[in-house]
Short mmCIF file of C-alpha atoms in Angstrom, two decimals:
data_model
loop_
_atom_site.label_atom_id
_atom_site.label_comp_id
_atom_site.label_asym_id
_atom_site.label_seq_id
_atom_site.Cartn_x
_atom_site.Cartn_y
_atom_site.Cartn_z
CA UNK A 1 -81.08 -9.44 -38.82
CA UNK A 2 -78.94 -11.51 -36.76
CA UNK A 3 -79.72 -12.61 -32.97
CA UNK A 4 -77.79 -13.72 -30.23
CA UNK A 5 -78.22 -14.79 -26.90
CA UNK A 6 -76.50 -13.13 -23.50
CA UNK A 7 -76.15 -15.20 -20.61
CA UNK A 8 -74.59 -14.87 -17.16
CA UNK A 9 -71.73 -17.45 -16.20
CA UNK A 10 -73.57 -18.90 -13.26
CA UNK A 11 -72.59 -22.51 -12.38
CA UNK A 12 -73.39 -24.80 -13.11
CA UNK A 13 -71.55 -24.75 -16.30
CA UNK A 14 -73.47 -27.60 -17.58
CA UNK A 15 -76.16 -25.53 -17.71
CA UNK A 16 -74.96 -22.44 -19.56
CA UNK A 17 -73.75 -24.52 -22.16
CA UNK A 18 -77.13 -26.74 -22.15
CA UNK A 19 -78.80 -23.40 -22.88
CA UNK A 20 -76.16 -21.97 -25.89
CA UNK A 21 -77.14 -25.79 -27.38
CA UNK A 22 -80.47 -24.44 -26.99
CA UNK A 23 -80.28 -21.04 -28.65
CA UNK A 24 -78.06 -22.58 -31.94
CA UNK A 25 -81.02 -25.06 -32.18
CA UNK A 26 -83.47 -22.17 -32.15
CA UNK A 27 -81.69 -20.43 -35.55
CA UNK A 28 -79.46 -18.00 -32.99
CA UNK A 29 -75.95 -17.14 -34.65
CA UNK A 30 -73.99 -15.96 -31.50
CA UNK A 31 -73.31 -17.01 -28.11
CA UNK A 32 -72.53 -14.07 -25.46
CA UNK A 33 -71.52 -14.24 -21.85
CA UNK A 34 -71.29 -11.59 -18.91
CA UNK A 35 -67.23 -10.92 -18.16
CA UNK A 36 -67.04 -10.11 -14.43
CA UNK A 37 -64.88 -12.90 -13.32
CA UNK A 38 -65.12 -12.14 -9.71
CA UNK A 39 -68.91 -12.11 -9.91
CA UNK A 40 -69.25 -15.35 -12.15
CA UNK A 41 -67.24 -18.07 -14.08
CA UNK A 42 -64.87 -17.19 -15.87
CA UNK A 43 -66.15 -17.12 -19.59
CA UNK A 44 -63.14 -18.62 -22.23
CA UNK A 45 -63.49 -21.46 -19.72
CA UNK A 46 -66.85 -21.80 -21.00
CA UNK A 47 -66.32 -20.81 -24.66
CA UNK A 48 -64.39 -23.74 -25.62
CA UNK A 49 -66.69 -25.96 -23.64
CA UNK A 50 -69.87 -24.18 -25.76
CA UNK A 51 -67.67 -24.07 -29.00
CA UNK A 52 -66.87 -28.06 -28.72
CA UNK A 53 -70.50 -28.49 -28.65
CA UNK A 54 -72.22 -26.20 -31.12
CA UNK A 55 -71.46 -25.90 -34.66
CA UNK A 56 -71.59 -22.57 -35.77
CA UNK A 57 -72.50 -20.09 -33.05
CA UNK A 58 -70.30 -17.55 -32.43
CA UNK A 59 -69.04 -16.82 -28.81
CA UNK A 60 -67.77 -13.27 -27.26
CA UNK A 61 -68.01 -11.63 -23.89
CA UNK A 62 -70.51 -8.80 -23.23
CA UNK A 63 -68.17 -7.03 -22.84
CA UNK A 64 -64.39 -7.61 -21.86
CA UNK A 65 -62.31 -4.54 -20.84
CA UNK A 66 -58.40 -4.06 -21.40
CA UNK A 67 -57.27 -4.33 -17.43
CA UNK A 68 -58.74 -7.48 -15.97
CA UNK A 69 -57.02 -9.23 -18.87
CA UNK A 70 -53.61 -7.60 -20.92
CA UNK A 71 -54.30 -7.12 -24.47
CA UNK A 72 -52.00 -9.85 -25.37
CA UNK A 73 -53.73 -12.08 -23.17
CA UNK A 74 -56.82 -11.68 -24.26
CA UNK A 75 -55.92 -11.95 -28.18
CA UNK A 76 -53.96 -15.10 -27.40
CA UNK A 77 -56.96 -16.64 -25.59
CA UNK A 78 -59.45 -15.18 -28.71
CA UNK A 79 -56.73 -16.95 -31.35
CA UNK A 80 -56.39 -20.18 -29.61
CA UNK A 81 -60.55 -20.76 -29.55
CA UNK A 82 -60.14 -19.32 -33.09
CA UNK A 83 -57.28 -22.23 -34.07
CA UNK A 84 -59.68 -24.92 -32.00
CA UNK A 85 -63.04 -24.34 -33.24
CA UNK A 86 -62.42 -22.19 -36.76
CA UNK A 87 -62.33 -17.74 -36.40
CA UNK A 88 -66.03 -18.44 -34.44
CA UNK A 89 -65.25 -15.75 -32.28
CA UNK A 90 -66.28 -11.85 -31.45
CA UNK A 91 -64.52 -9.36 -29.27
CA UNK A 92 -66.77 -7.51 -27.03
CA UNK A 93 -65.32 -4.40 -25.10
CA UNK A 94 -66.06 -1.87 -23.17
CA UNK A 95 -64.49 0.09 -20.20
CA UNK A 96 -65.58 -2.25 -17.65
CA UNK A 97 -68.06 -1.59 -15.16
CA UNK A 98 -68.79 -4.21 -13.15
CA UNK A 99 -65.21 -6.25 -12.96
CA UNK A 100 -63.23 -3.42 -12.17
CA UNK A 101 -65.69 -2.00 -10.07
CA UNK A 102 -65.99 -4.98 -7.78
CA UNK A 103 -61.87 -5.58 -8.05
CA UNK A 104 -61.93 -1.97 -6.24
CA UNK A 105 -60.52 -0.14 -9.20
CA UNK A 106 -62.28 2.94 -11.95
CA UNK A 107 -63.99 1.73 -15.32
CA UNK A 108 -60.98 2.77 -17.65
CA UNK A 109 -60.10 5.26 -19.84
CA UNK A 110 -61.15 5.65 -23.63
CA UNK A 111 -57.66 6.21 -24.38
CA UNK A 112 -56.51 3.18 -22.99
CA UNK A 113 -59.62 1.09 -24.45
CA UNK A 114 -59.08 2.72 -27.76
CA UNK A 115 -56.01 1.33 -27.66
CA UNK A 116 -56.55 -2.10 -26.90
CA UNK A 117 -58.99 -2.22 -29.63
CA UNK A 118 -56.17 -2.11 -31.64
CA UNK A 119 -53.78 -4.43 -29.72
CA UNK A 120 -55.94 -7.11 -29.50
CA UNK A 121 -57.29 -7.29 -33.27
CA UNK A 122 -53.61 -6.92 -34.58
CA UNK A 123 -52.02 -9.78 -32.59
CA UNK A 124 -55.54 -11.90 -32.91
CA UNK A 125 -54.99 -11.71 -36.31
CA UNK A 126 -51.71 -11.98 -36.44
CA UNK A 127 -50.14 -8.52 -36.52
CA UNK A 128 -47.26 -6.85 -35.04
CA UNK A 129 -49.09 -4.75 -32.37
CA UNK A 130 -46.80 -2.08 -29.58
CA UNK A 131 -47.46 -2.80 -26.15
CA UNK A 132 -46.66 -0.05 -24.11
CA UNK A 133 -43.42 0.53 -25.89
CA UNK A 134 -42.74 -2.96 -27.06
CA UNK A 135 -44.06 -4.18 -30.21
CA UNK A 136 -44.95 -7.90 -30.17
CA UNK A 137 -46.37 -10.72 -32.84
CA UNK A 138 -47.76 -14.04 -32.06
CA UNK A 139 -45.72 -16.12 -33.98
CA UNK A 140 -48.02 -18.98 -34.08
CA UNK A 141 -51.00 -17.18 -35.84
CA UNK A 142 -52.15 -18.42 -38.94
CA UNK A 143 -55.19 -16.59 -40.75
CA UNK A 144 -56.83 -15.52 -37.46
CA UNK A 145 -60.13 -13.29 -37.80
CA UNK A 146 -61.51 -11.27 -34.72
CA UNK A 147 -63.62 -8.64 -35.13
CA UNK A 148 -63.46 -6.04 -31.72
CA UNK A 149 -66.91 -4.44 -30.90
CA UNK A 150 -67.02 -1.61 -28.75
CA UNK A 151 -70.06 -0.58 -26.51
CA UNK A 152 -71.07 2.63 -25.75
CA UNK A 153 -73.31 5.25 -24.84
CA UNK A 154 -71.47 8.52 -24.41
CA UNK A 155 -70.63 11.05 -27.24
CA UNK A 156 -66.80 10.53 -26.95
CA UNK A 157 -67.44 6.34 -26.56
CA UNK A 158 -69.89 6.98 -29.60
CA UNK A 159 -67.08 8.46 -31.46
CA UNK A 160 -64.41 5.82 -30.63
CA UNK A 161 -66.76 3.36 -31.67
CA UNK A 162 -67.39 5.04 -34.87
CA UNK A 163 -63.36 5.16 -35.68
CA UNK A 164 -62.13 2.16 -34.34
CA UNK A 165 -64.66 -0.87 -33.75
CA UNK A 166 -65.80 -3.08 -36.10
CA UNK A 167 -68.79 -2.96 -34.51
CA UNK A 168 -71.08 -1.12 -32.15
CA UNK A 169 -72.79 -2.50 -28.92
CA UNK A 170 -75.80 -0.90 -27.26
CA UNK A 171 -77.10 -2.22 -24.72
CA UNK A 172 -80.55 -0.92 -24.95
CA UNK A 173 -83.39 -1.37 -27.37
CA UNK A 174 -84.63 1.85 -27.08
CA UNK A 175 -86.21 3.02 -30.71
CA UNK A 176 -85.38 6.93 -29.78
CA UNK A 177 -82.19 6.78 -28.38
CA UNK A 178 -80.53 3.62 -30.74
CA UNK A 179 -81.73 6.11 -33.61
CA UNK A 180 -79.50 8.92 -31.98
CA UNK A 181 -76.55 6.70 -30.99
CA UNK A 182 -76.13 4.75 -34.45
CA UNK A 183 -76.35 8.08 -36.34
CA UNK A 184 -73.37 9.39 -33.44
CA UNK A 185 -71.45 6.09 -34.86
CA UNK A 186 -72.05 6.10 -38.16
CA UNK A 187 -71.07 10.15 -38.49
CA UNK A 188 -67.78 9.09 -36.58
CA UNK A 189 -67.20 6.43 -39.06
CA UNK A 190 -67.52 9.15 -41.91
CA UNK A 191 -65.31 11.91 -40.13
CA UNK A 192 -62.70 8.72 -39.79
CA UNK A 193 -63.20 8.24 -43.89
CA UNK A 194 -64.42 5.26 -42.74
CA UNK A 195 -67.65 3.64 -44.81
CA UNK A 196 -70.38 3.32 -41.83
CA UNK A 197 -72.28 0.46 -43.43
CA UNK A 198 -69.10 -1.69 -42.60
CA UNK A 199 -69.61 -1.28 -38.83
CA UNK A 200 -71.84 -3.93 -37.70
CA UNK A 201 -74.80 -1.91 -35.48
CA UNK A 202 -75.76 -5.17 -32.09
CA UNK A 203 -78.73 -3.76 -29.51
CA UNK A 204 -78.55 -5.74 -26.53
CA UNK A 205 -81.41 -6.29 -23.86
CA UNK A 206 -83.72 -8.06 -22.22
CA UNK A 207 -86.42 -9.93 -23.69
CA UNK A 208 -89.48 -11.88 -21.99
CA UNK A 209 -92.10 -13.85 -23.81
CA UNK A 210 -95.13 -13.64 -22.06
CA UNK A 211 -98.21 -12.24 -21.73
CA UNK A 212 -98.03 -11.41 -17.95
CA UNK A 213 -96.51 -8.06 -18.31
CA UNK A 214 -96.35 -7.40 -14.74
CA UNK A 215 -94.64 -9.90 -14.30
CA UNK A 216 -92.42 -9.48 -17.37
CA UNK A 217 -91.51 -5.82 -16.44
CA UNK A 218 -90.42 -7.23 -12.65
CA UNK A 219 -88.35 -9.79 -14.02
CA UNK A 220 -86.34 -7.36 -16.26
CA UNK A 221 -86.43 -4.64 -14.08
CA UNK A 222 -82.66 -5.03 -12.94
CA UNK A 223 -81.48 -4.11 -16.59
CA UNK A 224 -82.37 -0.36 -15.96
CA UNK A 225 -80.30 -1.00 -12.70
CA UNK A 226 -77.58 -2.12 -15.04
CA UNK A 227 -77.83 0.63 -17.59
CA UNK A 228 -77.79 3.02 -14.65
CA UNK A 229 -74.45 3.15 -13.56
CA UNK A 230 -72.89 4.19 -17.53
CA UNK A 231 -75.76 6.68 -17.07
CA UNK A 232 -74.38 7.81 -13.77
CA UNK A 233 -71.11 7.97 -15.03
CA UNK A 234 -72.76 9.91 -17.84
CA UNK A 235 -74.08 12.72 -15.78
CA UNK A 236 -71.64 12.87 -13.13
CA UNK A 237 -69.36 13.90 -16.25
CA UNK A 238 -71.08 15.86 -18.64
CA UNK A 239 -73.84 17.04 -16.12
CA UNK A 240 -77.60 17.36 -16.07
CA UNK A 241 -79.10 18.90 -19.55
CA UNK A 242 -76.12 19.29 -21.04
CA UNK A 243 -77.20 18.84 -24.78
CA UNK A 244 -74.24 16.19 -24.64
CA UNK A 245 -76.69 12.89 -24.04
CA UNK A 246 -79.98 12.93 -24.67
CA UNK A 247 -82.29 13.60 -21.61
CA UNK A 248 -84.91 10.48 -22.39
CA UNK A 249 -81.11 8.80 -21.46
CA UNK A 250 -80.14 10.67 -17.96
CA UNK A 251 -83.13 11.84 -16.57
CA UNK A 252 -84.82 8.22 -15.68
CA UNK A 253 -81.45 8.27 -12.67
CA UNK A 254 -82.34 11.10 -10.72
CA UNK A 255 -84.38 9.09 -8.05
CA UNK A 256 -81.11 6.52 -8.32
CA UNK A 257 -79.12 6.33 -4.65
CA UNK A 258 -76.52 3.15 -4.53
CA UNK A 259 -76.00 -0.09 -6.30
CA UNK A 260 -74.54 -3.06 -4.59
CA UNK A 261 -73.45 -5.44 -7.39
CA UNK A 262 -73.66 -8.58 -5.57
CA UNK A 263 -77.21 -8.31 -7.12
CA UNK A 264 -75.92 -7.15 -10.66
CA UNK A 265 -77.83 -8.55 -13.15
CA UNK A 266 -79.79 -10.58 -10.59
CA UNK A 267 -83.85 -10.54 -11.29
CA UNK A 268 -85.28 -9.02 -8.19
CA UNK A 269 -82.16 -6.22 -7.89
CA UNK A 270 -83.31 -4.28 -4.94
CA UNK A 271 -81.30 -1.54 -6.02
CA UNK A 272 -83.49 -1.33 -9.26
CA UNK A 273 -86.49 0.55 -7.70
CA UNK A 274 -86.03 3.58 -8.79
CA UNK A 275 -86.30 2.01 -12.54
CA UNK A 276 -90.22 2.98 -13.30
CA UNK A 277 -92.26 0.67 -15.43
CA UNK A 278 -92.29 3.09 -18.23
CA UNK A 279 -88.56 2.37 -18.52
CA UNK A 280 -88.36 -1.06 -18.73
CA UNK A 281 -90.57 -1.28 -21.28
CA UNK A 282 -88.20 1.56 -23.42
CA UNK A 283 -85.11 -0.35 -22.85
CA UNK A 284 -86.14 -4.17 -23.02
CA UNK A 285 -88.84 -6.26 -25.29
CA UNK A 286 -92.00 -7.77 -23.28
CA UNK A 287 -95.15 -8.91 -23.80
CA UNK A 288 -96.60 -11.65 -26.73
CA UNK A 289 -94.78 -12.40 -29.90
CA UNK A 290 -96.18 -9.57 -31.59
CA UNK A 291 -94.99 -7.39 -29.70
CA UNK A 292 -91.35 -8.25 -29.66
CA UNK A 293 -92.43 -8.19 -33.72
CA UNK A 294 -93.46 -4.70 -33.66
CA UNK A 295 -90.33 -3.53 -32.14
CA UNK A 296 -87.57 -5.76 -33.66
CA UNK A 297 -88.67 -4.01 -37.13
CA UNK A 298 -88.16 -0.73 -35.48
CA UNK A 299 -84.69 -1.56 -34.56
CA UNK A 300 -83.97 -3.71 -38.16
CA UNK A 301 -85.20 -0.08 -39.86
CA UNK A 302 -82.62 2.37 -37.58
CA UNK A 303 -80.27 -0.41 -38.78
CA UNK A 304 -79.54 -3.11 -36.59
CA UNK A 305 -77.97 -5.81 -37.50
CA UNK A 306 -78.10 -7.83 -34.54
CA UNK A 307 -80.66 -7.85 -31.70
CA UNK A 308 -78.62 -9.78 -28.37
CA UNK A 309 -81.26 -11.32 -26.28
CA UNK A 310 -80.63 -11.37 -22.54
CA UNK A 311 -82.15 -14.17 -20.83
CA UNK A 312 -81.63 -13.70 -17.37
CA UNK A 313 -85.21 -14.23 -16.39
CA UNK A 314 -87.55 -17.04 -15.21
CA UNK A 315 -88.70 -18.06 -18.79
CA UNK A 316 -84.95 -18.46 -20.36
CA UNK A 317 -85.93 -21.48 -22.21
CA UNK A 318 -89.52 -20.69 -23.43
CA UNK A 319 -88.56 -17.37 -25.25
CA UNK A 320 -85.50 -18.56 -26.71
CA UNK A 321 -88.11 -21.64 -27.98
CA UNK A 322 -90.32 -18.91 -28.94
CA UNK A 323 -88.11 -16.75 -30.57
CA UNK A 324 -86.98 -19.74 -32.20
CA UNK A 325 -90.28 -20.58 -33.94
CA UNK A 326 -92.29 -17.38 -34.22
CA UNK A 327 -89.48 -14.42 -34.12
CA UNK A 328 -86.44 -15.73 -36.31
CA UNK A 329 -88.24 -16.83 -38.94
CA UNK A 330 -89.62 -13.48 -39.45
CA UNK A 331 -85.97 -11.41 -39.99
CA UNK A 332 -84.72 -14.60 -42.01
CA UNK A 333 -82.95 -13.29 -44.90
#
């Protein structure tokens, strides 16, 4: 199993690139950032700062979306790092929740992030790609690689995911529900007469080192906050009980009201009350080394390739450290 490590673009840079140093040291293979560029710094800024000073991790937003950046944009930005630094790069996208959401614009469509998918891997890698009604090539391109992750947790998401990602995000480590999302991907994958093994399988969220798991559970309590608007997009489309999503999904919402996201993400997310305890510990990994153990081989034996650590807690640099020298060692091939 790989593991990488998802931080939030807060200034100062320095530090977010201090920390990525931190997390290659510690045995962790990829480097992920937050894209909301209105709520932090802009991330390719800070992947060719992080690239220039690491030596093999491999950087990607979690997650991108096709409107706050073209298609062609973003795969020219993806190929230049990739020319820089050497194809160290990974695609993250989704429909965008947060940065179009706070630009006062809708999450989009599947059919428009299906497409970009497509876009942006062709002309990364140097394909002729149509925009709109124009079809394009980046000239410049030679022997590109950039693999284009999707995340999701609806049924028709699931099923884009399963025909046209390379990979699979989830951003939630629980064991019940990653079991029934993976096995949504991978059957899309085989209705595609695509082979499912090929689609890399990443479970993103939180994880807290500690034996205070009070405290633990508080700190990570904003990441059922997070989770909660997809899931309120979730119901509000498919409804309550539908059979659609899985209930141990929608029904931890219904005492939900608003979200402001000037506190997205944010430790102490007043908006996250409604998030019981019970929750937090489904979604994210607390508690003493063993613990995080115990459920990491869960998630290696539904298939998981990667397990994306979120450190956007008080003890950032203790569990990377610990995951470093107790946890990696463990899932070391």
């Amino acid at each position: 199993m790989d593991f990488g490590v998802v931080l939030q673009a807060d200034p100062p840079s320095a530090a977010v690139v201090s920390l990525m140093r931190r997390a290659e040291r510690n045995g962790f293979r990829y480097g992920w950032t937050f894209d909301s560029t209105v709520l932090w710094q802009e991330p390719f800024v800070l992947y060719s700062r992080i690239l220039e000073h690491t030596e093999r991790l491999i950087v990607g937003p979690m997650v991108t979306n096709p409107s706050t950046r073209a298609p062609e944009v973003t795969a020219s930005t993806f190929a230049t790092l990739n020319e820089m630094y050497g194809n160290r790069t990974v695609c993250g996208i989704g429909r965008g929740d947060s940065a179009m959401r706070v630009a006062g614009r809708p999450p989009n469509t599947l059919a428009r992030l299906g497409e970009a998918i497509g876009v942006i891997r062709d002309l990364a890698e140097g394909r002729e790609a149509y925009v709109g009604d124009h079809r394009i090539k980046i000239p410049w391109i030679k022997d590109g690689k950039l693999p284009v992750w999707m995340a999701a947790y609806g049924p028709k998401a699931l099923a884009m995911a399963g025909e046209l990602a390379d990979g699979f995000i989830l951003q939630l480590a629980d064991p019940f529900l990653t079991e029934w999302m993976i096995k949504a991907v991978r059957k899309a994958a085989v209705d595609a007469g695509r082979d499912p093994d090929e689609i890399t399988i990443c479970v993103a969220a939180p994880a807290y080192v500690g034996d205070d798991i009070e405290h633990a559970r508080d700190q990570c309590r904003w990441f059922g906050g997070m989770v909660g608007n997809h899931v309120a997009d979730l119901v509000a489309r498919y409804g309550e009980h539908s059979g659609m999503v899985p209930d141990e999904l929608t029904d931890y919402i219904k005492a939900r009201e608003s979200y402001d996201y000037a506190h997205h993400g944010r430790s102490g997310n007043p908006d996250a009350g409604f998030v019981s305890d019970t929750v937090v510990e489904r979604f994210c990994l607390l508690g003493p080394v063993a613990a995080h153990l115990d459920k990491l081989q869960q998630l290696k034996a539904l298939g998981v390739d990667q397990f994306a650590l979120y450190a956007m807690h008080d003890a950032k640099e203790s569990t990377l450290d610990a995951y470093g020298a107790e946890i990696l060692p463990a899932f070391a091939d």
